[in-house]
Coordinates of C-alpha atoms in Angstrom, one line a residue:
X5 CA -24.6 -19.5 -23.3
X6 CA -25.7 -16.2 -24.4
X7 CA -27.5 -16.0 -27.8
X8 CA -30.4 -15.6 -29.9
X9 CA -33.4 -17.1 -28.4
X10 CA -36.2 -16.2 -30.7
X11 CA -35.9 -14.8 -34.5
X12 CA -38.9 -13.1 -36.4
X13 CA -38.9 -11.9 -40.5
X14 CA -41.1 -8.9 -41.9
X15 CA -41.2 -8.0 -45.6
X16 CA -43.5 -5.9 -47.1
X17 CA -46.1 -7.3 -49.2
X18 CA -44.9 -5.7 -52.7
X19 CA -42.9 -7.6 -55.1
X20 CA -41.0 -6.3 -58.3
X21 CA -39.9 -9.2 -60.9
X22 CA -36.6 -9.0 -62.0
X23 CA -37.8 -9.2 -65.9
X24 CA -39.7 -5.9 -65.2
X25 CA -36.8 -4.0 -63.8
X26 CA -34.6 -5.3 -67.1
X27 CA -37.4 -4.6 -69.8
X28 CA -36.6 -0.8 -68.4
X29 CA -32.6 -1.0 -68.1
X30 CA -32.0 -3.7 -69.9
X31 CA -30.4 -5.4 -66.7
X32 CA -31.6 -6.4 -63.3
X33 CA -29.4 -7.5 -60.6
X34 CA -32.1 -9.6 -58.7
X35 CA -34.6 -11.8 -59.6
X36 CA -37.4 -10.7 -57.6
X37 CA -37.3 -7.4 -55.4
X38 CA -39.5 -6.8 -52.2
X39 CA -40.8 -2.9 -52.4
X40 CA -42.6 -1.0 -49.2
X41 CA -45.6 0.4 -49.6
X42 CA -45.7 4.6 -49.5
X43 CA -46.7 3.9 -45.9
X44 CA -43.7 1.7 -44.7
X45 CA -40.2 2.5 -43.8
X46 CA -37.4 0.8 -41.5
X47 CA -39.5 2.1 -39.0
X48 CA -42.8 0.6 -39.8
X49 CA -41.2 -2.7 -40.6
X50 CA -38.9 -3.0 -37.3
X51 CA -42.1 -2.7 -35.1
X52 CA -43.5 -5.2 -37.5
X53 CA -40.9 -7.6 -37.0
X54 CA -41.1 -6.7 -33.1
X55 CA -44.0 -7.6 -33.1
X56 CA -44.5 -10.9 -34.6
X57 CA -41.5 -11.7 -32.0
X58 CA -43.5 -10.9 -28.9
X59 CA -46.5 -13.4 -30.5
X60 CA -43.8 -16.3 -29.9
X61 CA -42.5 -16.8 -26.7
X62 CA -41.3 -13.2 -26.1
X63 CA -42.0 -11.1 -23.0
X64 CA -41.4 -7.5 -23.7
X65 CA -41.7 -6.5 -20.4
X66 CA -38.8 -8.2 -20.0
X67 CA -37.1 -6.4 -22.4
X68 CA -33.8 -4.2 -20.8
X69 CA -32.0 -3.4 -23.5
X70 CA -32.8 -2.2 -27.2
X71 CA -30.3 -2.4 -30.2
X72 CA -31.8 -0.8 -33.7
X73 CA -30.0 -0.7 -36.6
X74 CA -30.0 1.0 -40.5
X75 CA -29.0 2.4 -42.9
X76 CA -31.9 4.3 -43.9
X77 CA -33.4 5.7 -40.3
X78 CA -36.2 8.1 -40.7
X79 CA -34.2 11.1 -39.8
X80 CA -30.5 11.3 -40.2
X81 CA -30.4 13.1 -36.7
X82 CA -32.9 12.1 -34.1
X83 CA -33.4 8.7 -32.1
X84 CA -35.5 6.4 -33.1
X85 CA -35.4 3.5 -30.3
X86 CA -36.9 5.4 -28.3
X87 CA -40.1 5.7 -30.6
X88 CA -39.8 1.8 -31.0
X89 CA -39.7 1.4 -27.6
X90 CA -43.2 3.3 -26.8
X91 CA -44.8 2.1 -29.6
X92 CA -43.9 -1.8 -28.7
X93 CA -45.2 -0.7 -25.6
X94 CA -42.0 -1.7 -23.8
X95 CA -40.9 -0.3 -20.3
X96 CA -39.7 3.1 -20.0
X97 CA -36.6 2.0 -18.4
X98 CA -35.3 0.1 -21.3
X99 CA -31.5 1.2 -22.4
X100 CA -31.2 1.5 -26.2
X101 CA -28.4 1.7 -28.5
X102 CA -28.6 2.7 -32.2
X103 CA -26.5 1.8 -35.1
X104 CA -26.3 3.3 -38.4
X105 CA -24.0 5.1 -41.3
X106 CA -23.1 1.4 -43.0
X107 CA -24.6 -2.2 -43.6
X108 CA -22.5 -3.5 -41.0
X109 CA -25.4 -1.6 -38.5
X110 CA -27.2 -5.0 -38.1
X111 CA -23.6 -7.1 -36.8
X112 CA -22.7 -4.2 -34.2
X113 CA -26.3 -3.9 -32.9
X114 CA -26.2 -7.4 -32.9
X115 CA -22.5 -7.1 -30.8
X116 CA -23.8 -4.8 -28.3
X117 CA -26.8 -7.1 -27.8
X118 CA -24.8 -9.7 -26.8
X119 CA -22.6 -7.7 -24.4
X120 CA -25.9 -5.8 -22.7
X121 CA -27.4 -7.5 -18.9
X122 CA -30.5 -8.9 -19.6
X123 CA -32.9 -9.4 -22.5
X124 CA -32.4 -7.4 -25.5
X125 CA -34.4 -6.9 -28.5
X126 CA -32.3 -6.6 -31.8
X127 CA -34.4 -4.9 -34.7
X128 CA -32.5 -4.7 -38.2
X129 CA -34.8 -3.3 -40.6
X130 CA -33.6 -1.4 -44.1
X131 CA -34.7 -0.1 -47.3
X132 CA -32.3 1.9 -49.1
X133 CA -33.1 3.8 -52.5
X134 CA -30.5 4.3 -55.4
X135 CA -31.1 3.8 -59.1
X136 CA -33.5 1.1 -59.8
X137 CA -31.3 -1.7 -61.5
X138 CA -29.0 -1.8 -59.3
X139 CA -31.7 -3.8 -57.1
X140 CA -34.6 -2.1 -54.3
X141 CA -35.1 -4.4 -51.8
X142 CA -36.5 -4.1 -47.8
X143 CA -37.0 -6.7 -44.8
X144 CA -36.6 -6.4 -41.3
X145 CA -35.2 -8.8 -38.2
X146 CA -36.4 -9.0 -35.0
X147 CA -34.1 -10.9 -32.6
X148 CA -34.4 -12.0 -28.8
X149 CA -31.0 -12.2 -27.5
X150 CA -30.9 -14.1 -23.8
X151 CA -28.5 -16.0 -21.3
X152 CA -29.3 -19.8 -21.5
X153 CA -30.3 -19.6 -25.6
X154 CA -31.6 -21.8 -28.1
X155 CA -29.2 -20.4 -30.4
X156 CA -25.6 -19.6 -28.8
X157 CA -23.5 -17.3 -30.0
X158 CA -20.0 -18.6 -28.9
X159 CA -17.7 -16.7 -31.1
X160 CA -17.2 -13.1 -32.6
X161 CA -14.3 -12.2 -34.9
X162 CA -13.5 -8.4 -36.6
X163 CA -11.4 -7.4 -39.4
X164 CA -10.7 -3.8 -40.5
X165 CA -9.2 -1.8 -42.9
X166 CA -9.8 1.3 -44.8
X167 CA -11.6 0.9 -48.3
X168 CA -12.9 4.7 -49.2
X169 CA -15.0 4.7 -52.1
X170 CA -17.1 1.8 -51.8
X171 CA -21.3 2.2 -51.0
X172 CA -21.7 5.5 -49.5
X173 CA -24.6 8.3 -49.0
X174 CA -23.5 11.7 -49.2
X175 CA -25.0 14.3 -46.4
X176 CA -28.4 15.3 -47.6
X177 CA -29.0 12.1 -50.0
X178 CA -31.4 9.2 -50.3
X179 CA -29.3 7.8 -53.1
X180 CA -26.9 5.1 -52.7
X181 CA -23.6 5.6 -54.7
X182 CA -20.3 3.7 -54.9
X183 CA -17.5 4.9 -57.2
X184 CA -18.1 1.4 -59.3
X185 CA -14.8 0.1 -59.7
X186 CA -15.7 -3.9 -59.6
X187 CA -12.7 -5.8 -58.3
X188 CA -12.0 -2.8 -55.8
X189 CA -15.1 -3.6 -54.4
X190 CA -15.0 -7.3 -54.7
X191 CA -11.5 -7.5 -52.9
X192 CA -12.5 -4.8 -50.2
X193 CA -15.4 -7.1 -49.1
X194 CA -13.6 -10.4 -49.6
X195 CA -10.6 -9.6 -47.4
X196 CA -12.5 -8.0 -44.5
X197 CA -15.4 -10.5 -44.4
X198 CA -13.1 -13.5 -44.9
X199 CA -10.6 -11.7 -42.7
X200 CA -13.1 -11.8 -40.1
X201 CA -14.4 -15.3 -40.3
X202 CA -10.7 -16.6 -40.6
X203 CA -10.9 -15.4 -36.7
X204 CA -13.2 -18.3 -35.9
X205 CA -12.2 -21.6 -34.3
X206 CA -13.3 -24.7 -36.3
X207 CA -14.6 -22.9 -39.2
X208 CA -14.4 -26.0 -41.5
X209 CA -17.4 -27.5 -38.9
X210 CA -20.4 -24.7 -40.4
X211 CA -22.9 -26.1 -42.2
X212 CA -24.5 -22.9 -42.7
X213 CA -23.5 -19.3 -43.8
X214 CA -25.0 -16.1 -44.4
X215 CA -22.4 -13.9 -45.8
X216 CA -22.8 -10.3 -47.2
X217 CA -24.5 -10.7 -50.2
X218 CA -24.7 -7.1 -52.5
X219 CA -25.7 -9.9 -55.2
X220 CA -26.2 -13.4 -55.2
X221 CA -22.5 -13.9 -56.7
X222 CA -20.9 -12.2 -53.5
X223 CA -21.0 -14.7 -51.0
X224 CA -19.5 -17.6 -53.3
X225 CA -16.7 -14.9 -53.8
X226 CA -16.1 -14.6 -50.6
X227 CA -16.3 -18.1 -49.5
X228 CA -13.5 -19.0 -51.8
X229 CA -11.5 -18.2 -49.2
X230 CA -13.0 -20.0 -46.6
X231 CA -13.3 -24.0 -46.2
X232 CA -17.4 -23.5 -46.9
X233 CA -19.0 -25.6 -49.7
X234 CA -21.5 -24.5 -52.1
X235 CA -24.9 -25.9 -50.5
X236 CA -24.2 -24.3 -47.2
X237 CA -24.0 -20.1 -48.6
X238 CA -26.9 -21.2 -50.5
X239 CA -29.0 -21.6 -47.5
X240 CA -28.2 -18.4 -46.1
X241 CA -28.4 -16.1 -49.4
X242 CA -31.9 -14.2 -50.2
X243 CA -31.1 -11.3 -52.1
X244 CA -32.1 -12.9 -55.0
X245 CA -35.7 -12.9 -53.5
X246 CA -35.7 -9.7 -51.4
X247 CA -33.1 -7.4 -53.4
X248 CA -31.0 -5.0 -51.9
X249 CA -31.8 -4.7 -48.3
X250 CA -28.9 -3.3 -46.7
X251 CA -27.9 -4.3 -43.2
X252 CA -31.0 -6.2 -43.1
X253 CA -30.0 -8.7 -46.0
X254 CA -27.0 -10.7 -44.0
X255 CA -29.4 -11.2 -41.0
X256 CA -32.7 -12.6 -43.7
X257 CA -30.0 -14.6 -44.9
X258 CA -29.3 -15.9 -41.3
X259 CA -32.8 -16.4 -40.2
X260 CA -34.0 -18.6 -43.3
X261 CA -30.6 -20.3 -42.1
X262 CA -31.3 -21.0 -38.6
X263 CA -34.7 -21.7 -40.0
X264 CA -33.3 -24.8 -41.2
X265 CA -30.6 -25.5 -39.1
X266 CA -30.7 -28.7 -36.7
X267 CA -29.3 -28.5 -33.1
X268 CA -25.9 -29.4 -33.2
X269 CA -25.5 -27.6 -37.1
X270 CA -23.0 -24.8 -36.7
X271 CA -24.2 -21.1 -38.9
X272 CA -21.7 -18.5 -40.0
X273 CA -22.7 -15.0 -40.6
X274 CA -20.3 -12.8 -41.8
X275 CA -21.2 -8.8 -42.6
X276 CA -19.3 -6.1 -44.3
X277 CA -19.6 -2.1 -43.8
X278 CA -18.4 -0.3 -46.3
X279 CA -14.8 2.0 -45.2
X280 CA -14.2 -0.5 -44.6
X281 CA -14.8 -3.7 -41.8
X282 CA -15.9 -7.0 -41.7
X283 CA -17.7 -9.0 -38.8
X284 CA -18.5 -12.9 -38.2
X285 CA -20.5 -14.4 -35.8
X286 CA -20.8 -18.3 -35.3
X287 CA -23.9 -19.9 -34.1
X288 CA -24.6 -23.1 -32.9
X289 CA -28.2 -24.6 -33.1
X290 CA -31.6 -24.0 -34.8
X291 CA -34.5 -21.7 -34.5
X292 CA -38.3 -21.8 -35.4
X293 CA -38.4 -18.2 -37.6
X294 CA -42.0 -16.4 -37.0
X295 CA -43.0 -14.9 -40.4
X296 CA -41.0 -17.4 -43.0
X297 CA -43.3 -19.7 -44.4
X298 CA -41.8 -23.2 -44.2
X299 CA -38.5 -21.7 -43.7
X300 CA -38.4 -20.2 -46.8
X301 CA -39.3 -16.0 -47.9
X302 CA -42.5 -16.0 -48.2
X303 CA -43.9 -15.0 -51.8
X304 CA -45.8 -11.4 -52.5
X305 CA -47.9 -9.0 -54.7
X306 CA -46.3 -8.8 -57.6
X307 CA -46.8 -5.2 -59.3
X308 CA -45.7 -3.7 -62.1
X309 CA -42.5 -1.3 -62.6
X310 CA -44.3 1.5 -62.8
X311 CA -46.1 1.1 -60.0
X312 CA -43.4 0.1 -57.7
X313 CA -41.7 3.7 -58.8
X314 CA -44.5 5.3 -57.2
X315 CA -44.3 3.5 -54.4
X316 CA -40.7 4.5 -53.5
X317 CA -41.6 7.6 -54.6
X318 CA -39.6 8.4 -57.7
X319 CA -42.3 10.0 -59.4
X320 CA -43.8 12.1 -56.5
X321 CA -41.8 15.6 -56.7
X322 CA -45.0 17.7 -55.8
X323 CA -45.1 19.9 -52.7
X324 CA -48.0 19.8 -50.4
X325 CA -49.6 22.8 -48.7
X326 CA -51.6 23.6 -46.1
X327 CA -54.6 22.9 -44.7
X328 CA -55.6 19.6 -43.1
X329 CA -55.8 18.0 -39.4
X330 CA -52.6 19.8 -38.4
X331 CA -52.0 18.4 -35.3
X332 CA -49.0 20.0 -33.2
X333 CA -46.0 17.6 -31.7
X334 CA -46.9 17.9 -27.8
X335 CA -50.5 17.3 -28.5
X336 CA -49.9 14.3 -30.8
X337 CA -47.0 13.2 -27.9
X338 CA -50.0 13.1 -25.8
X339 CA -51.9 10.4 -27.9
X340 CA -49.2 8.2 -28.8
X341 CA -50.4 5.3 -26.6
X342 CA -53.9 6.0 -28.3
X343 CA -52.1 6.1 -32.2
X344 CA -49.8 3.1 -31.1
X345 CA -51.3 0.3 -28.8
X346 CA -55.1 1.3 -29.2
X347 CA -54.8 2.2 -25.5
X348 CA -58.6 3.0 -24.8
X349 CA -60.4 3.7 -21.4
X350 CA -62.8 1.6 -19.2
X351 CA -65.1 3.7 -16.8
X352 CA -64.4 2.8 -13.4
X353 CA -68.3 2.5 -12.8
X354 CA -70.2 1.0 -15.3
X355 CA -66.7 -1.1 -17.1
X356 CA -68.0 0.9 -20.5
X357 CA -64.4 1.0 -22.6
X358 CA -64.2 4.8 -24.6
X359 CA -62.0 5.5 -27.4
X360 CA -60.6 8.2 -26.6
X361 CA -60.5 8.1 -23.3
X362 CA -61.6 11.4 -22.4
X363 CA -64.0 13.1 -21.4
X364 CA -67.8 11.8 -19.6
X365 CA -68.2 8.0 -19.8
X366 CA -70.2 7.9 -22.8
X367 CA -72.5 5.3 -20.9
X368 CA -73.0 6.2 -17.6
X369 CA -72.0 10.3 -18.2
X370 CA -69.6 9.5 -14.7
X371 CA -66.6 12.0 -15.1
X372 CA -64.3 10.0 -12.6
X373 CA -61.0 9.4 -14.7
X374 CA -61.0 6.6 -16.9
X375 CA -58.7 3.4 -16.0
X376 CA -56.1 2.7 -19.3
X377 CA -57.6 -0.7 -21.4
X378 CA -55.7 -1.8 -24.7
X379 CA -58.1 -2.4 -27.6
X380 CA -57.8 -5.7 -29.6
X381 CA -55.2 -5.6 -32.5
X382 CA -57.9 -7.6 -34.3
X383 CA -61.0 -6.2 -35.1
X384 CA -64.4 -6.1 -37.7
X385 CA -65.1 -3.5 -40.5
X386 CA -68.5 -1.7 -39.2
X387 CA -68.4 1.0 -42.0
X388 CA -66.1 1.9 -45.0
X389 CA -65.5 4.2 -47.4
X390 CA -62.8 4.9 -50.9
X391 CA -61.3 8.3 -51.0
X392 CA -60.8 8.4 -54.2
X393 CA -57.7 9.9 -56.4
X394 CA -57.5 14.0 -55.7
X395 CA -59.8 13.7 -52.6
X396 CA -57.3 13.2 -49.8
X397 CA -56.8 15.9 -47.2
X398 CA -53.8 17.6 -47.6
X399 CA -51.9 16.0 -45.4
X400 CA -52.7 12.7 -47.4
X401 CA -52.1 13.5 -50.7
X402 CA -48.5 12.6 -50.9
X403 CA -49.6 9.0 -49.8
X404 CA -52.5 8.8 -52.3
X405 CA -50.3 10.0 -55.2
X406 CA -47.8 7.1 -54.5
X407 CA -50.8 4.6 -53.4
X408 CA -53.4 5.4 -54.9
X409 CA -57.4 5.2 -53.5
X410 CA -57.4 4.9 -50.0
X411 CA -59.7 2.9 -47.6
X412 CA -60.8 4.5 -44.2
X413 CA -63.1 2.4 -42.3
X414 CA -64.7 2.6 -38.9
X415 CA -63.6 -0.9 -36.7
X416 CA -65.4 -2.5 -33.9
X417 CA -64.5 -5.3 -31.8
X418 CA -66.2 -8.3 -30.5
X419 CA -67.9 -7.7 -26.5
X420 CA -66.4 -3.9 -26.9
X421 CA -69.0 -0.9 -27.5
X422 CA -65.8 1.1 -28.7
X423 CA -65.1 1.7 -32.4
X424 CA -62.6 3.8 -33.8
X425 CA -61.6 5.3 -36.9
X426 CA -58.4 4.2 -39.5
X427 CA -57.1 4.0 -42.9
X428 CA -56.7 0.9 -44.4
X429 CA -53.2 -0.8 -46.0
X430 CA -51.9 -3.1 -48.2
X431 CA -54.9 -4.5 -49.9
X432 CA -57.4 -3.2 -52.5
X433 CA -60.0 -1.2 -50.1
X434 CA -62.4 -1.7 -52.6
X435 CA -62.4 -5.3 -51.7
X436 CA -62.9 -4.9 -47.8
X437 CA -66.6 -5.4 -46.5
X438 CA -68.8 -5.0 -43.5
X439 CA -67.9 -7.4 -41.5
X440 CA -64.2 -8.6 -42.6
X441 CA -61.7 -9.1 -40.3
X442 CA -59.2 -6.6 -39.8
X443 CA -54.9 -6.4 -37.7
X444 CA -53.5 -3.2 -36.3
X445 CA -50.3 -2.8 -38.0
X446 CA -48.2 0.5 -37.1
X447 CA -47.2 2.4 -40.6
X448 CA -46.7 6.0 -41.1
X449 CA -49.4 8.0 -40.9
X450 CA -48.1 11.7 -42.7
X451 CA -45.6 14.0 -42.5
X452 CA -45.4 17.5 -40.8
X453 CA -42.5 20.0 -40.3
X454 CA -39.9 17.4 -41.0
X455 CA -41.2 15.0 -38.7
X456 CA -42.9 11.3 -39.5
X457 CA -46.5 10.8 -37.8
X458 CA -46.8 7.0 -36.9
X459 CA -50.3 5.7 -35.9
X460 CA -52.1 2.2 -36.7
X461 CA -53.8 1.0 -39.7
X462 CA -55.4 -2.3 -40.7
X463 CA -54.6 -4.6 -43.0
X464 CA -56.9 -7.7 -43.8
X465 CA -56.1 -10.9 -41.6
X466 CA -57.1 -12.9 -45.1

């Protein structure tokens, strides 16, 4: 049966406490948030999740068909599978689908998955802004979806209606809104999600659901209506550990779910997109999750209101101009392999590996072209250095002002003369040495006329 047939989680490693966030309002609607760095977006965290798929079982060269799906895409207008594709390294063939404009993005990806030929790779990854007490949150979903699955997916169901009012983002906005009128709300995602999973055959038989979950409240509501007990919507609700995470919270929810589901335990998912309609998928089996730590979220940095503020960039209203490595979009097209898989060159003479790949073998001086070799993601600090606060290039200084002091070392790797130049994430660079052990992550690098600039950092492998 067609289905899911390998599951990976990414969160970012920021996490806001829910006493912080009330101290300031005076409520919180989560008890612990998960916040992206200034460097991460749905973007950044779908490749991450992509990525710790393909370490399982995953071939992504066999990879035909790519769903991704947001709420909060880089650009409002422009494709963005396409950039996941390349910098996955998958083939160029690959047909992609996109799906956006509502948190029900993750269940029609997820749909259109299961309908493609072939392997396809489902990314749901979110982080949607709005006022800070009603909840930040992030995450990201990577799913395999296959003939002959682990996990099959024998049953969809749909209900729709029109419920105008409820979350929205007007043209132009990054803010979340919804016109606040409680029970509205409540029965608008009651009757379609429960509409929906009254669709299913032999509902009373899950033992599992992950239902759409604004707040940890929500999916009890819902369930109310459905022959579901208590112990199984707790296994499939995160928000209160990851916060608002829009189309990606449902599909957390389902992963720690699967993550503890034995193989003849039957899971429910059930989403809701906001207009208003309501999807359910049933699931039979269990699935080993890559990146939950014994089935469970894994735990993070905590850091402090203020600084999570920064992060999301609340407090950083200050223009940038001029000046800088202003690199044009053709030339930087031309170096995406280079900024994305570390793809190097090996001299077809002497087997020396140059990064870049261009120009005279830097060993032998031969000028005959330079065969493509992918650098380790994993590599050794051979030189570092702090820019400190106010010294960034231009093109930086948004990034320092919402990160603070930045890292940039020089990494080498083991039996490679190559090394290579990169900023440092997610970790104090003050605490990074000669010698530590670096991992290529793909984060955003800056921004220029409009457009995001994605290239590799490293983060720590301890």
């Amino acid at each position: 049966m067609r289905g899911i047939d390998a599951a990976a989680v990414s969160l970012p490693q920021y996490r806001l406490a829910g006493e912080a966030v009330e101290e300031a309002w005076g409520r919180s609607p989560h008890r612990e948030m998960v916040v992206p760095g200034a460097d991460e977006d749905a973007f950044t965290m779908g490749i991450a999740a992509a990525e710790r798929l393909f370490e399982t079982n995953a071939e992504r060269e066999a990879i035909e068909h790519v769903a991704l799906a947001s709420t909060t895409p880089p650009l409002d207008e422009g494709l963005f599978a396409p950039r996941l594709g390349r910098a996955l390294g998958l083939e160029r063939n690959v047909e992609t689908s996109e799906h956006t404009g509502s948190t029900l993005a993750g269940a029609e990806a997820l749909s259109r998955a299961i309908d493609a030929d072939g392997r396809a790779l489902v990314v749901v990854s979110d982080c949607p802004a709005g006022d800070p007490a009603d909840g930040w949150g992030a995450g990201a979903v990577a799913l395999l979806v296959a003939d002959d699955a682990a996990v099959g997916v024998p049953e969809r169901a749909w209900h729709t209606d029109e419920y105008p009012g409820l979350r929205y983002r007007e043209s132009g906005s990054e803010n979340v809104e919804s016109i606040g009128v409680t029970t509205y709300e409540r029965d608008a995602i009651r009757e379609c999600v429960a509409g929906a999973a009254a669709g299913i055959d032999d509902i009373e038989r899950v033992a599992h659901a992950a239902l759409h979950q604004p707040d940890a409240r929500m999916p009890s509501r819902i369930a109310g209506d459905l022959p579901i007990d208590d112990e199984a919507i707790e296994r499939g609700t995160v928000v209160d550990r990851v916060g608002d995470a829009g189309a990606a919270t449902v599909f957390l929810g389902l992963a720690r779910a699967l993550g503890v589901a034995d193989a003849d335990d039957r899971t429910l998912a059930g989403a809701f997109g906001s207009g208003g309609a309501g999807a359910a998928f049933v699931l039979d089996g269990g699935l080993d999750i890559a990146g939950l730590a014994d089935g469970e979220i894994p735990s993070g940095e905590r850091i402090s209101y203020t600084n999570a503020l920064r992060k999301r960039g609340v407090l950083d209203e200050e223009e940038v101009a001029g000046g800088g490595a202003r690199v044009s979009l053709p030339t930087w097209r031309e170096s995406l392999d280079q900024r994305y898989r570390l793809r190097a060159g090996r001299c077809p003479d002497c087997e020396t590996v140059a990064f870049p790949p261009e120009g005279a073998c830097p060993n032998c001086g031969s000028r005959a072209a330079f065969e493509p070799y992918d650098l380790p993601r994993v590599g050794v600090v051979k030189a570092r250095t702090v820019v400190g606060q106010g010294g960034a290039p231009p093109e930086f200084a948004a990034q320092q002002r919402r990160d603070g002091a930045y890292g940039v070392v020089v990494v080498g790797f083991e039996g490679i003369d190559a090394t290579l130049p990169a900023q440092l994430t997610d970790c104090d660079p003050e605490s990074v040495a000669i010698g530590d052990e670096l991992r290529a992550v793909v984060r955003r690098i800056y921004e220029q006329e409009g457009i995001a600039r994605y290239g590799v950092k490293f983060v720590p492998t301890e």
